[in-house]
Amino acid sequence: MKSITKQKPFDEIKQQLDRFDRVYIIGCGTCATMTKTGGKEEVLDMKKRLEELDKLVTGWTVIPTACDEMTEVAIREVDGAIRNVNCILVTACALGVHRVSLYIEKPVIPALDTLFIGIEDSPGYFHEVCAQCGQCIMGETASICPLTACHKGLLNGPCGGTNNGKCEVDKEKDCAWTLIYQRLRDQGRLDLMRKYHPPKNYQVMPRPKIIKLT
Amino acid sequence: MASNFKQLLNSGKFVITSEISPPKGTNIEKMLHHIDLLKDKVDALNVTDHQSSVMHFPSLGGCQVIEERGGEPILQMTCRDRNRIALQAELLLAYTRGIRNVLCLTGDAVVVGDHKEAKGVFDLDSVQLLRTIRQMELGKDLGGNNLDGTIEFCAGAIVTPEARPIEPQLIKFENKVEAGAEFFQTQAIYDLDNFAKFMQNARQFPVKILAGIVLLSSARMAKYMAENVPGIFVPQYLIDELASAPKGGALNKGIEIAGRMITSLKKEALCDGVHIMAIGREEVVPDILEAAGLPSRVMA
Ligand code: SF4
Ligand code: SF4
């Protein structure tokens, strides 16, 4: 599992840093390193680009896993370099940005857009398999999530837009319901295509989702 | 009381429906003109619901006008723009305005329209919407609460006989029947042999099927549809026929083709009626009816 991110357009980063001239950069050694959006290389590149804008980059670090609680220790270790900056630029996913912001009282600015939680199919290719709906129906849809893989999140079979097994919105994307049909057929479970799925419960866990697991 | 349209469907008459596209804006003159032109020539008129995800004057508004002017409206309802609360509320309003027919659709994706950044809702899908209607008819909303005054609709859905692959579509068709669909208007069909095959299977279900007739206005449009619109197959001979029309005569050729298809469908009793979509050329629908040799005035 990875948090899939993409660097924000540099103009947006520039605009967000407009009123800050002393910046510290924090990257992440896990997902953002694997997606090549916020690891050491990208942090150094960001440093260079900020310096070209006449920003003073007082330092940088790549925290092993920015979203976990060890981030507090990592931040304490670089306290000296952080003390005099006006803001922290984080090249990690939003979870990392959130975590960092818990331990630093200065403005924390995301340099990345968090796209989805996904998996890597082949180097550099990621895709979303689950939208974390809180009530998994994959047991009845041949382990393909219609909520995520179907563009419209349809629960009761394909729309009329299926185009030779591709989705109406994108000829490159498979129609989820064609895949579900084929897999259920191959598994001898086509009766499940006829099973009625009632409207989704969107309040399985009202937002913000919080849970204490024992 | 059953809707007039439902009574017609059950009367065994070859039913003709067509559709009205509301304007983008408040100038409803053209829409009124089309309604007046067609309301007595066809058995019922659909009003499209932000067709192709392009924002328009609402379907419900168009249906109210049809009803006020003595026509028989079919309210198209997609699941793209409203959640289950808004959909149910609109059914209540439609019912109180005398609208008695609803066509339940999933709706096109938002990204094909003119507000590409909008949030697609799809809180319900077409099967769930059909069931919602049936549940409300029994006096309960989707939350399980009692309604003070219920609804009653002749509910329909769509089906795409040319979808590839066809098998999952056919299962969905059955799911819609199971959910309470009483009639189907199909996506455009051009290959009558394929359609006959589809009908052979569909005949076993207790529903009425109106074949979708989309006017081909030129060879270019026919080619474009065949290549770009999912679920539409236009045989090459029709494209050639349109291309062979004399300059400026393609539209007439298209009217002739549509008329011819309707005649065959009716003669061979392939289906229960047709749904004519002239897409922006509503004014030629009477010509299509004439080309099909249908009486210009429907006796309801
Ligand atoms: S149904 Fe889909 S979104 Fe919900 S938990 Fe299962 S995979 Fe995730
Ligand atoms: S074409 Fe398939 S994947 Fe795309 S919206 Fe329709 S059912 Fe979903």
Short mmCIF file of C-alpha atoms and ligand atoms in Angstrom, two decimals:
data_model
loop_
_atom_site.label_atom_id
_atom_site.label_comp_id
_atom_site.label_asym_id
_atom_site.label_seq_id
_atom_site.Cartn_x
_atom_site.Cartn_y
_atom_site.Cartn_z
CA MET A 1 0.00 0.00 0.00
CA LYS A 2 1.19 3.47 -0.79
CA SER A 3 -0.03 6.95 -0.50
CA ILE A 4 0.22 8.14 -4.09
CA THR A 5 1.29 11.74 -4.52
CA LYS A 6 2.20 14.15 -7.26
CA GLN A 7 4.20 17.33 -6.94
CA LYS A 8 2.07 20.47 -6.96
CA PRO A 9 2.62 22.83 -9.88
CA PHE A 10 5.68 24.85 -8.90
CA ASP A 11 3.80 28.10 -9.35
CA GLU A 12 1.37 27.06 -6.65
CA ILE A 13 4.24 26.21 -4.28
CA LYS A 14 5.83 29.54 -5.12
CA GLN A 15 2.62 31.40 -4.38
CA GLN A 16 2.12 29.59 -1.08
CA LEU A 17 5.66 30.46 -0.02
CA ASP A 18 5.29 34.02 -1.15
CA ARG A 19 5.47 35.60 2.28
CA PHE A 20 8.11 33.24 3.65
CA ASP A 21 11.79 33.72 2.87
CA ARG A 22 13.32 31.18 5.27
CA VAL A 23 12.23 27.62 4.61
CA TYR A 24 13.02 24.18 5.99
CA ILE A 25 12.17 21.16 3.82
CA ILE A 26 10.97 17.80 5.12
CA GLY A 27 10.72 14.76 2.86
CA CYS A 28 9.51 11.24 3.49
CA GLY A 29 11.48 8.01 3.13
CA THR A 30 8.51 5.76 2.47
CA CYS A 31 5.70 6.37 -0.03
CA ALA A 32 6.92 9.70 -1.37
CA THR A 33 10.37 8.17 -1.93
CA MET A 34 8.88 5.23 -3.83
CA THR A 35 6.72 7.48 -5.95
CA LYS A 36 9.75 9.74 -6.51
CA THR A 37 7.84 12.78 -5.36
CA GLY A 38 9.36 13.55 -1.97
CA GLY A 39 12.48 11.49 -1.28
CA LYS A 40 16.02 12.75 -0.94
CA GLU A 41 16.48 13.50 -4.61
CA GLU A 42 13.27 15.51 -4.86
CA VAL A 43 14.01 17.36 -1.62
CA LEU A 44 17.40 18.43 -2.96
CA ASP A 45 15.82 19.49 -6.22
CA MET A 46 13.22 21.51 -4.32
CA LYS A 47 15.99 23.13 -2.28
CA LYS A 48 17.74 24.22 -5.46
CA ARG A 49 14.57 25.62 -6.96
CA LEU A 50 13.72 27.56 -3.79
CA GLU A 51 17.22 28.99 -3.68
CA GLU A 52 16.78 30.18 -7.24
CA LEU A 53 13.81 32.12 -5.88
CA ASP A 54 16.16 33.72 -3.35
CA LYS A 55 14.71 31.76 -0.44
CA LEU A 56 17.04 30.78 2.36
CA VAL A 57 16.74 27.04 2.86
CA THR A 58 18.10 26.55 6.39
CA GLY A 59 18.16 22.78 6.06
CA TRP A 60 16.33 19.66 5.03
CA THR A 61 15.70 16.14 6.23
CA VAL A 62 14.02 13.00 4.97
CA ILE A 63 12.05 11.40 7.80
CA PRO A 64 11.89 7.58 7.46
CA THR A 65 8.06 7.48 7.54
CA ALA A 66 6.66 10.97 7.90
CA CYS A 67 3.19 9.86 8.96
CA ASP A 68 4.26 7.81 12.00
CA GLU A 69 4.91 8.96 15.53
CA MET A 70 8.71 8.69 15.23
CA THR A 71 8.45 11.91 13.28
CA GLU A 72 8.37 13.76 16.59
CA VAL A 73 11.87 12.52 17.45
CA ALA A 74 13.18 13.28 13.97
CA ILE A 75 11.88 16.82 14.19
CA ARG A 76 13.34 17.40 17.63
CA GLU A 77 16.76 16.42 16.28
CA VAL A 78 16.70 19.21 13.70
CA ASP A 79 15.26 21.74 16.07
CA GLY A 80 18.16 24.16 15.55
CA ALA A 81 17.62 24.48 11.81
CA ILE A 82 13.89 24.86 12.20
CA ARG A 83 13.89 27.46 14.94
CA ASN A 84 14.60 30.40 12.66
CA VAL A 85 12.52 29.57 9.61
CA ASN A 86 9.14 31.08 8.71
CA CYS A 87 7.69 27.87 7.37
CA ILE A 88 8.17 24.17 6.71
CA LEU A 89 7.66 22.79 3.22
CA VAL A 90 6.73 19.10 3.33
CA THR A 91 7.26 16.81 0.36
CA ALA A 92 5.20 13.99 1.83
CA CYS A 93 1.58 12.97 1.46
CA ALA A 94 -1.12 14.76 3.45
CA LEU A 95 -0.72 12.26 6.28
CA GLY A 96 2.89 13.32 6.63
CA VAL A 97 1.93 17.00 6.46
CA HIS A 98 -0.59 16.40 9.22
CA ARG A 99 1.92 14.56 11.39
CA VAL A 100 4.62 17.20 10.97
CA SER A 101 2.17 19.96 11.84
CA LEU A 102 1.50 18.33 15.20
CA TYR A 103 5.07 18.99 16.36
CA ILE A 104 5.90 22.35 14.83
CA GLU A 105 4.03 25.53 15.55
CA LYS A 106 5.04 27.21 12.33
CA PRO A 107 3.10 27.09 9.09
CA VAL A 108 3.49 23.71 7.39
CA ILE A 109 2.95 23.81 3.62
CA PRO A 110 2.33 20.73 1.46
CA ALA A 111 4.43 20.54 -1.68
CA LEU A 112 2.54 17.51 -2.96
CA ASP A 113 -1.03 16.68 -3.88
CA THR A 114 -2.22 13.44 -2.31
CA LEU A 115 -4.08 11.54 -5.01
CA PHE A 116 -5.12 8.20 -3.58
CA ILE A 117 -4.10 5.16 -1.61
CA GLY A 118 -3.01 2.70 -4.23
CA ILE A 119 -0.70 -0.03 -5.34
CA GLU A 120 2.09 -0.15 -7.88
CA ASP A 121 1.33 -2.35 -10.90
CA SER A 122 4.71 -1.92 -12.52
CA PRO A 123 7.47 0.61 -11.90
CA GLY A 124 5.91 4.06 -11.96
CA TYR A 125 2.33 2.87 -12.57
CA PHE A 126 -0.05 3.13 -9.65
CA HIS A 127 -3.72 2.47 -9.32
CA GLU A 128 -6.46 2.87 -6.77
CA VAL A 129 -8.19 -0.29 -5.63
CA CYS A 130 -10.18 0.79 -2.59
CA ALA A 131 -11.94 4.00 -1.60
CA GLN A 132 -12.18 2.98 2.09
CA CYS A 133 -15.96 2.94 2.17
CA GLY A 134 -16.15 1.05 5.44
CA GLN A 135 -18.35 -1.81 4.23
CA CYS A 136 -16.54 -4.03 1.79
CA ILE A 137 -18.56 -5.73 -0.93
CA MET A 138 -15.66 -7.23 -2.86
CA GLY A 139 -16.72 -10.68 -1.70
CA GLU A 140 -19.63 -10.38 -4.11
CA THR A 141 -17.89 -8.52 -6.90
CA ALA A 142 -15.02 -10.89 -7.65
CA SER A 143 -12.50 -8.87 -5.64
CA ILE A 144 -12.88 -5.87 -7.93
CA CYS A 145 -14.29 -2.85 -6.12
CA PRO A 146 -17.06 -1.26 -8.19
CA LEU A 147 -17.07 1.77 -5.94
CA THR A 148 -13.48 2.47 -6.90
CA ALA A 149 -12.90 0.82 -10.25
CA CYS A 150 -16.18 1.93 -11.88
CA HIS A 151 -16.05 5.59 -12.78
CA LYS A 152 -19.57 6.14 -11.41
CA GLY A 153 -19.22 3.79 -8.47
CA LEU A 154 -22.23 1.78 -9.64
CA LEU A 155 -23.27 -1.13 -7.44
CA ASN A 156 -25.73 -2.98 -9.69
CA GLY A 157 -24.00 -3.67 -12.95
CA PRO A 158 -22.65 -1.70 -15.90
CA CYS A 159 -24.03 1.53 -17.28
CA GLY A 160 -24.82 1.84 -20.96
CA GLY A 161 -21.45 3.41 -21.63
CA THR A 162 -19.45 0.20 -21.71
CA ASN A 163 -17.44 0.41 -24.86
CA ASN A 164 -15.96 -2.91 -25.93
CA GLY A 165 -15.07 -3.57 -22.33
CA LYS A 166 -13.66 -0.08 -21.81
CA CYS A 167 -15.19 2.74 -19.79
CA GLU A 168 -17.13 5.51 -21.49
CA VAL A 169 -14.92 8.13 -19.89
CA ASP A 170 -11.60 6.77 -21.05
CA LYS A 171 -10.76 4.28 -23.77
CA GLU A 172 -7.64 3.34 -21.83
CA LYS A 173 -9.55 2.30 -18.72
CA ASP A 174 -11.26 -1.04 -18.35
CA CYS A 175 -14.97 -1.02 -17.54
CA ALA A 176 -15.03 -2.37 -14.00
CA TRP A 177 -18.35 -4.14 -14.53
CA THR A 178 -17.07 -5.96 -17.59
CA LEU A 179 -14.15 -7.23 -15.51
CA ILE A 180 -16.45 -8.19 -12.65
CA TYR A 181 -18.73 -10.01 -15.06
CA GLN A 182 -15.88 -11.92 -16.65
CA ARG A 183 -14.34 -12.96 -13.36
CA LEU A 184 -17.65 -14.00 -11.81
CA ARG A 185 -18.41 -15.99 -14.95
CA ASP A 186 -15.05 -17.74 -14.81
CA GLN A 187 -15.63 -18.51 -11.15
CA GLY A 188 -19.10 -19.91 -11.87
CA ARG A 189 -20.68 -17.22 -9.67
CA LEU A 190 -22.72 -15.28 -12.24
CA ASP A 191 -25.74 -15.40 -9.92
CA LEU A 192 -24.00 -12.63 -7.98
CA MET A 193 -24.49 -10.29 -10.96
CA ARG A 194 -28.20 -10.56 -10.24
CA LYS A 195 -27.94 -9.86 -6.58
CA TYR A 196 -29.44 -6.49 -5.63
CA HIS A 197 -27.10 -4.13 -3.85
CA PRO A 198 -29.14 -1.55 -1.92
CA PRO A 199 -28.05 2.08 -1.77
CA LYS A 200 -24.71 2.42 -0.05
CA ASN A 201 -24.57 3.42 3.57
CA TYR A 202 -22.38 6.51 3.50
CA GLN A 203 -22.51 6.85 7.26
CA VAL A 204 -20.89 3.55 8.23
CA MET A 205 -18.48 5.90 9.86
CA PRO A 206 -19.32 9.58 9.60
CA ARG A 207 -16.44 11.87 8.77
CA PRO A 208 -13.98 12.47 10.25
CA LYS A 209 -13.49 8.75 10.66
CA ILE A 210 -12.11 7.86 14.08
CA ILE A 211 -11.93 4.44 15.65
CA LYS A 212 -10.34 2.77 18.66
CA LEU A 213 -9.32 -0.76 17.81
CA THR A 214 -8.89 -2.98 20.84
CA MET B 1 -55.01 5.78 -11.74
CA ALA B 2 -52.59 4.40 -14.30
CA SER B 3 -50.99 6.98 -16.54
CA ASN B 4 -52.36 7.48 -20.05
CA PHE B 5 -49.05 6.31 -21.36
CA LYS B 6 -49.24 3.11 -19.35
CA GLN B 7 -52.73 2.45 -20.63
CA LEU B 8 -51.49 2.91 -24.18
CA LEU B 9 -48.56 0.57 -23.58
CA ASN B 10 -50.96 -2.06 -22.34
CA SER B 11 -53.45 -1.49 -25.15
CA GLY B 12 -51.24 -3.24 -27.66
CA LYS B 13 -50.91 -0.10 -29.80
CA PHE B 14 -47.55 0.52 -31.47
CA VAL B 15 -46.48 3.34 -29.20
CA ILE B 16 -44.53 6.37 -30.39
CA THR B 17 -42.51 8.55 -28.07
CA SER B 18 -40.08 11.31 -28.82
CA GLU B 19 -38.04 13.73 -26.81
CA ILE B 20 -37.58 17.37 -26.07
CA SER B 21 -34.24 18.94 -25.19
CA PRO B 22 -34.69 21.95 -22.92
CA PRO B 23 -32.68 25.10 -23.59
CA LYS B 24 -29.49 26.24 -21.99
CA GLY B 25 -30.94 29.39 -20.52
CA THR B 26 -34.32 30.91 -19.85
CA ASN B 27 -35.40 31.35 -23.44
CA ILE B 28 -37.93 28.55 -23.62
CA GLU B 29 -39.60 29.68 -26.85
CA LYS B 30 -38.09 26.96 -28.98
CA MET B 31 -38.91 24.30 -26.41
CA LEU B 32 -42.52 25.47 -26.27
CA HIS B 33 -42.67 25.38 -30.03
CA HIS B 34 -41.35 21.81 -30.12
CA ILE B 35 -43.77 20.73 -27.42
CA ASP B 36 -46.73 22.23 -29.28
CA LEU B 37 -45.54 20.70 -32.51
CA LEU B 38 -45.20 17.19 -31.11
CA LYS B 39 -47.51 16.76 -28.14
CA ASP B 40 -50.46 15.54 -30.22
CA LYS B 41 -48.40 13.70 -32.79
CA VAL B 42 -46.72 11.24 -30.44
CA ASP B 43 -47.99 9.30 -27.44
CA ALA B 44 -45.57 10.75 -24.92
CA LEU B 45 -42.62 13.10 -24.79
CA ASN B 46 -39.46 12.57 -22.79
CA VAL B 47 -37.63 15.60 -21.52
CA THR B 48 -33.89 15.07 -21.25
CA ASP B 49 -32.12 15.59 -17.95
CA HIS B 50 -28.95 17.58 -18.63
CA GLN B 51 -28.23 15.40 -21.61
CA SER B 52 -24.56 14.43 -22.02
CA SER B 53 -23.95 16.09 -18.65
CA VAL B 54 -24.40 19.53 -20.19
CA MET B 55 -26.25 21.91 -17.86
CA HIS B 56 -29.73 22.82 -19.15
CA PHE B 57 -33.16 23.97 -18.07
CA PRO B 58 -34.44 21.07 -15.95
CA SER B 59 -36.32 18.04 -17.18
CA LEU B 60 -39.00 18.57 -14.55
CA GLY B 61 -39.64 22.10 -15.81
CA GLY B 62 -40.09 20.84 -19.36
CA CYS B 63 -42.41 18.06 -18.18
CA GLN B 64 -44.59 20.54 -16.30
CA VAL B 65 -45.02 22.56 -19.47
CA ILE B 66 -45.94 19.45 -21.46
CA GLU B 67 -48.49 18.48 -18.85
CA GLU B 68 -49.95 22.00 -18.71
CA ARG B 69 -50.35 21.99 -22.49
CA GLY B 70 -52.16 18.70 -22.49
CA GLY B 71 -49.32 16.41 -23.55
CA GLU B 72 -48.05 13.27 -21.85
CA PRO B 73 -44.61 13.83 -20.31
CA ILE B 74 -41.98 11.26 -19.41
CA LEU B 75 -39.65 12.66 -16.79
CA GLN B 76 -36.06 11.61 -17.42
CA MET B 77 -34.18 11.29 -14.16
CA THR B 78 -30.50 10.59 -13.96
CA CYS B 79 -28.62 9.76 -10.79
CA ARG B 80 -25.72 12.00 -11.69
CA ASP B 81 -26.75 15.29 -10.13
CA ARG B 82 -28.92 14.52 -7.10
CA ASN B 83 -28.54 12.39 -4.03
CA ARG B 84 -31.34 10.16 -2.76
CA ILE B 85 -32.97 13.00 -0.83
CA ALA B 86 -33.21 15.28 -3.85
CA LEU B 87 -34.37 12.48 -6.16
CA GLN B 88 -37.20 11.49 -3.84
CA ALA B 89 -38.23 15.11 -3.35
CA GLU B 90 -38.37 15.61 -7.09
CA LEU B 91 -40.58 12.55 -7.49
CA LEU B 92 -42.98 14.06 -4.95
CA LEU B 93 -43.06 17.36 -6.81
CA ALA B 94 -43.46 15.67 -10.20
CA TYR B 95 -46.39 13.64 -8.93
CA THR B 96 -48.20 16.68 -7.58
CA ARG B 97 -47.75 18.37 -10.97
CA GLY B 98 -49.56 15.57 -12.74
CA ILE B 99 -46.49 13.87 -14.16
CA ARG B 100 -47.04 10.10 -14.18
CA ASN B 101 -44.13 8.62 -16.14
CA VAL B 102 -40.48 8.44 -15.17
CA LEU B 103 -37.49 7.14 -17.05
CA CYS B 104 -34.71 6.12 -14.67
CA LEU B 105 -31.17 6.46 -15.93
CA THR B 106 -27.73 6.27 -14.42
CA GLY B 107 -26.66 9.37 -16.32
CA ASP B 108 -23.57 10.10 -18.34
CA ALA B 109 -20.32 10.77 -16.57
CA VAL B 110 -19.76 14.36 -15.50
CA VAL B 111 -16.51 14.58 -17.45
CA VAL B 112 -18.21 14.23 -20.83
CA GLY B 113 -20.22 17.41 -20.20
CA ASP B 114 -19.60 21.12 -19.85
CA HIS B 115 -18.97 21.25 -16.10
CA LYS B 116 -16.09 18.81 -16.03
CA GLU B 117 -14.97 19.73 -12.53
CA ALA B 118 -18.35 19.09 -10.90
CA LYS B 119 -18.88 16.30 -8.41
CA GLY B 120 -20.73 13.37 -9.94
CA VAL B 121 -23.24 12.24 -7.35
CA PHE B 122 -24.37 8.69 -8.25
CA ASP B 123 -25.63 8.19 -4.70
CA LEU B 124 -28.17 5.82 -6.28
CA ASP B 125 -27.92 3.89 -9.52
CA SER B 126 -30.74 3.29 -12.00
CA VAL B 127 -31.76 -0.02 -10.41
CA GLN B 128 -31.89 1.56 -6.97
CA LEU B 129 -33.88 4.51 -8.32
CA LEU B 130 -36.47 2.15 -9.81
CA ARG B 131 -36.78 0.38 -6.48
CA THR B 132 -37.04 3.72 -4.70
CA ILE B 133 -40.10 4.55 -6.79
CA ARG B 134 -41.70 1.21 -5.98
CA GLN B 135 -40.96 1.66 -2.29
CA MET B 136 -42.39 5.19 -2.23
CA GLU B 137 -45.50 3.90 -3.95
CA LEU B 138 -45.97 1.71 -0.91
CA GLY B 139 -45.89 4.81 1.26
CA LYS B 140 -42.33 4.70 2.58
CA ASP B 141 -39.31 6.79 1.70
CA LEU B 142 -35.81 5.34 1.46
CA GLY B 143 -35.19 6.14 5.10
CA GLY B 144 -38.15 3.92 6.00
CA ASN B 145 -40.33 6.85 7.04
CA ASN B 146 -44.02 7.15 6.22
CA LEU B 147 -45.05 9.46 3.41
CA ASP B 148 -48.01 11.75 3.84
CA GLY B 149 -49.42 11.10 0.38
CA THR B 150 -47.71 8.68 -1.95
CA ILE B 151 -46.75 8.61 -5.61
CA GLU B 152 -47.63 6.39 -8.54
CA PHE B 153 -45.55 6.27 -11.67
CA CYS B 154 -45.21 4.26 -14.81
CA ALA B 155 -41.47 3.68 -14.46
CA GLY B 156 -39.13 2.85 -17.27
CA ALA B 157 -35.46 2.41 -17.96
CA ILE B 158 -33.06 2.17 -20.85
CA VAL B 159 -31.13 -0.69 -22.35
CA THR B 160 -28.35 -0.81 -24.91
CA PRO B 161 -28.94 -3.73 -27.31
CA GLU B 162 -25.65 -3.07 -29.11
CA ALA B 163 -23.43 -2.91 -26.02
CA ARG B 164 -20.22 -4.90 -26.18
CA PRO B 165 -19.99 -7.22 -24.37
CA ILE B 166 -23.76 -7.70 -24.32
CA GLU B 167 -24.04 -10.31 -21.54
CA PRO B 168 -23.55 -7.99 -18.54
CA GLN B 169 -26.02 -5.52 -20.15
CA LEU B 170 -28.63 -8.22 -20.45
CA ILE B 171 -28.22 -9.15 -16.81
CA LYS B 172 -28.61 -5.49 -15.89
CA PHE B 173 -31.71 -5.35 -18.08
CA GLU B 174 -33.17 -8.21 -16.06
CA ASN B 175 -32.17 -6.50 -12.83
CA LYS B 176 -34.12 -3.44 -13.97
CA VAL B 177 -37.14 -5.56 -14.78
CA GLU B 178 -36.85 -7.14 -11.36
CA ALA B 179 -36.61 -3.68 -9.81
CA GLY B 180 -39.93 -2.71 -11.34
CA ALA B 181 -39.26 -1.24 -14.79
CA GLU B 182 -42.41 -1.45 -16.89
CA PHE B 183 -41.05 -0.13 -20.16
CA PHE B 184 -37.70 0.30 -21.85
CA GLN B 185 -36.55 2.83 -24.38
CA THR B 186 -33.45 1.47 -26.07
CA GLN B 187 -30.27 3.19 -27.11
CA ALA B 188 -30.22 3.87 -30.86
CA ILE B 189 -30.48 0.73 -32.96
CA TYR B 190 -29.76 0.48 -36.69
CA ASP B 191 -29.21 -3.20 -37.30
CA LEU B 192 -32.63 -4.80 -37.22
CA ASP B 193 -31.27 -8.37 -37.29
CA ASN B 194 -29.26 -7.71 -34.14
CA PHE B 195 -32.25 -6.03 -32.61
CA ALA B 196 -34.49 -8.97 -33.45
CA LYS B 197 -32.06 -11.20 -31.59
CA PHE B 198 -32.16 -8.89 -28.61
CA MET B 199 -35.96 -8.88 -28.69
CA GLN B 200 -36.14 -12.64 -28.82
CA ASN B 201 -34.60 -12.72 -25.38
CA ALA B 202 -36.37 -9.62 -24.09
CA ARG B 203 -39.80 -10.95 -25.06
CA GLN B 204 -39.82 -13.37 -22.15
CA PHE B 205 -40.14 -10.48 -19.72
CA PRO B 206 -43.39 -8.67 -18.95
CA VAL B 207 -42.16 -5.28 -20.16
CA LYS B 208 -42.78 -3.06 -23.17
CA ILE B 209 -39.85 -2.21 -25.39
CA LEU B 210 -39.62 0.91 -27.51
CA ALA B 211 -36.77 0.80 -30.02
CA GLY B 212 -34.53 3.86 -30.04
CA ILE B 213 -34.52 5.65 -33.38
CA VAL B 214 -31.87 8.34 -33.61
CA LEU B 215 -32.10 10.48 -36.72
CA LEU B 216 -28.94 10.32 -38.81
CA SER B 217 -28.56 13.78 -40.28
CA SER B 218 -25.46 13.17 -42.41
CA ALA B 219 -22.89 10.51 -43.26
CA ARG B 220 -20.42 12.38 -41.09
CA MET B 221 -22.72 12.35 -38.08
CA ALA B 222 -23.45 8.65 -38.61
CA LYS B 223 -19.72 7.85 -38.74
CA TYR B 224 -19.04 9.99 -35.72
CA MET B 225 -21.74 8.24 -33.70
CA ALA B 226 -20.59 4.80 -34.74
CA GLU B 227 -17.02 5.61 -33.76
CA ASN B 228 -17.55 7.65 -30.63
CA VAL B 229 -20.80 6.83 -28.92
CA PRO B 230 -20.56 3.66 -26.84
CA GLY B 231 -23.24 1.13 -27.64
CA ILE B 232 -24.12 2.50 -31.06
CA PHE B 233 -23.45 0.52 -34.20
CA VAL B 234 -24.26 2.00 -37.59
CA PRO B 235 -23.94 -0.48 -40.47
CA GLN B 236 -21.70 0.70 -43.30
CA TYR B 237 -24.52 0.46 -45.86
CA LEU B 238 -26.45 3.17 -44.00
CA ILE B 239 -23.42 5.43 -43.94
CA ASP B 240 -22.99 4.81 -47.69
CA GLU B 241 -26.64 5.51 -48.30
CA LEU B 242 -26.38 8.85 -46.50
CA ALA B 243 -23.21 9.69 -48.39
CA SER B 244 -24.92 8.95 -51.71
CA ALA B 245 -27.66 11.51 -51.03
CA PRO B 246 -27.57 14.54 -53.34
CA LYS B 247 -25.97 17.67 -51.93
CA GLY B 248 -28.15 19.11 -49.18
CA GLY B 249 -30.28 15.99 -49.19
CA ALA B 250 -28.62 14.03 -46.38
CA LEU B 251 -31.16 15.09 -43.80
CA ASN B 252 -34.02 13.94 -46.00
CA LYS B 253 -32.20 10.68 -46.50
CA GLY B 254 -31.86 10.35 -42.73
CA ILE B 255 -35.58 10.98 -42.31
CA GLU B 256 -36.28 8.35 -44.95
CA ILE B 257 -34.03 5.82 -43.19
CA ALA B 258 -35.66 6.48 -39.83
CA GLY B 259 -39.11 6.18 -41.37
CA ARG B 260 -38.16 2.94 -43.10
CA MET B 261 -36.85 1.44 -39.88
CA ILE B 262 -40.01 2.34 -37.99
CA THR B 263 -42.13 0.81 -40.74
CA SER B 264 -40.19 -2.47 -40.57
CA LEU B 265 -40.25 -2.60 -36.78
CA LYS B 266 -43.99 -2.09 -36.82
CA LYS B 267 -44.72 -4.42 -39.71
CA GLU B 268 -42.68 -7.24 -38.28
CA ALA B 269 -44.06 -6.51 -34.81
CA LEU B 270 -40.50 -6.64 -33.52
CA CYS B 271 -41.21 -4.45 -30.53
CA ASP B 272 -43.93 -2.46 -28.79
CA GLY B 273 -43.14 0.91 -30.23
CA VAL B 274 -40.37 3.37 -30.97
CA HIS B 275 -38.68 6.26 -29.23
CA ILE B 276 -37.62 8.87 -31.76
CA MET B 277 -34.64 11.04 -30.89
CA ALA B 278 -34.01 13.81 -33.35
CA ILE B 279 -31.28 15.43 -31.24
CA GLY B 280 -31.67 19.15 -31.84
CA ARG B 281 -33.94 18.68 -34.89
CA GLU B 282 -37.23 18.10 -33.15
CA GLU B 283 -39.02 19.95 -35.95
CA VAL B 284 -38.47 17.06 -38.36
CA VAL B 285 -40.08 14.43 -36.12
CA PRO B 286 -43.44 14.87 -37.95
CA ASP B 287 -41.61 14.20 -41.22
CA ILE B 288 -40.18 10.99 -39.77
CA LEU B 289 -43.67 9.91 -38.72
CA GLU B 290 -44.93 10.66 -42.18
CA ALA B 291 -42.05 8.75 -43.79
CA ALA B 292 -43.04 5.84 -41.56
CA GLY B 293 -46.57 6.06 -42.82
CA LEU B 294 -47.95 6.67 -39.38
CA PRO B 295 -51.13 8.66 -38.91
CA SER B 296 -50.13 12.23 -38.21
CA ARG B 297 -52.44 12.47 -35.26
CA VAL B 298 -52.51 9.97 -32.48
CA MET B 299 -55.88 8.92 -31.20
CA ALA B 300 -55.39 8.55 -27.51
S1 SF4 C 1 -16.16 -1.98 -1.22
FE1 SF4 C 1 -14.49 -0.97 -2.28
S2 SF4 C 1 -14.20 0.95 -1.22
FE2 SF4 C 1 -15.42 -0.34 0.12
S3 SF4 C 1 -13.89 -1.30 1.44
FE3 SF4 C 1 -14.29 -2.73 -0.27
S4 SF4 C 1 -12.69 -2.22 -1.77
FE4 SF4 C 1 -12.80 -0.51 -0.32
S1 SF4 C 2 -18.44 2.08 -18.47
FE1 SF4 C 2 -18.19 0.58 -16.84
S2 SF4 C 2 -16.63 1.48 -15.45
FE2 SF4 C 2 -17.35 3.12 -16.79
S3 SF4 C 2 -18.97 4.10 -15.60
FE3 SF4 C 2 -19.98 2.57 -16.91
S4 SF4 C 2 -20.08 0.71 -15.68
FE4 SF4 C 2 -18.64 2.09 -14.67
#
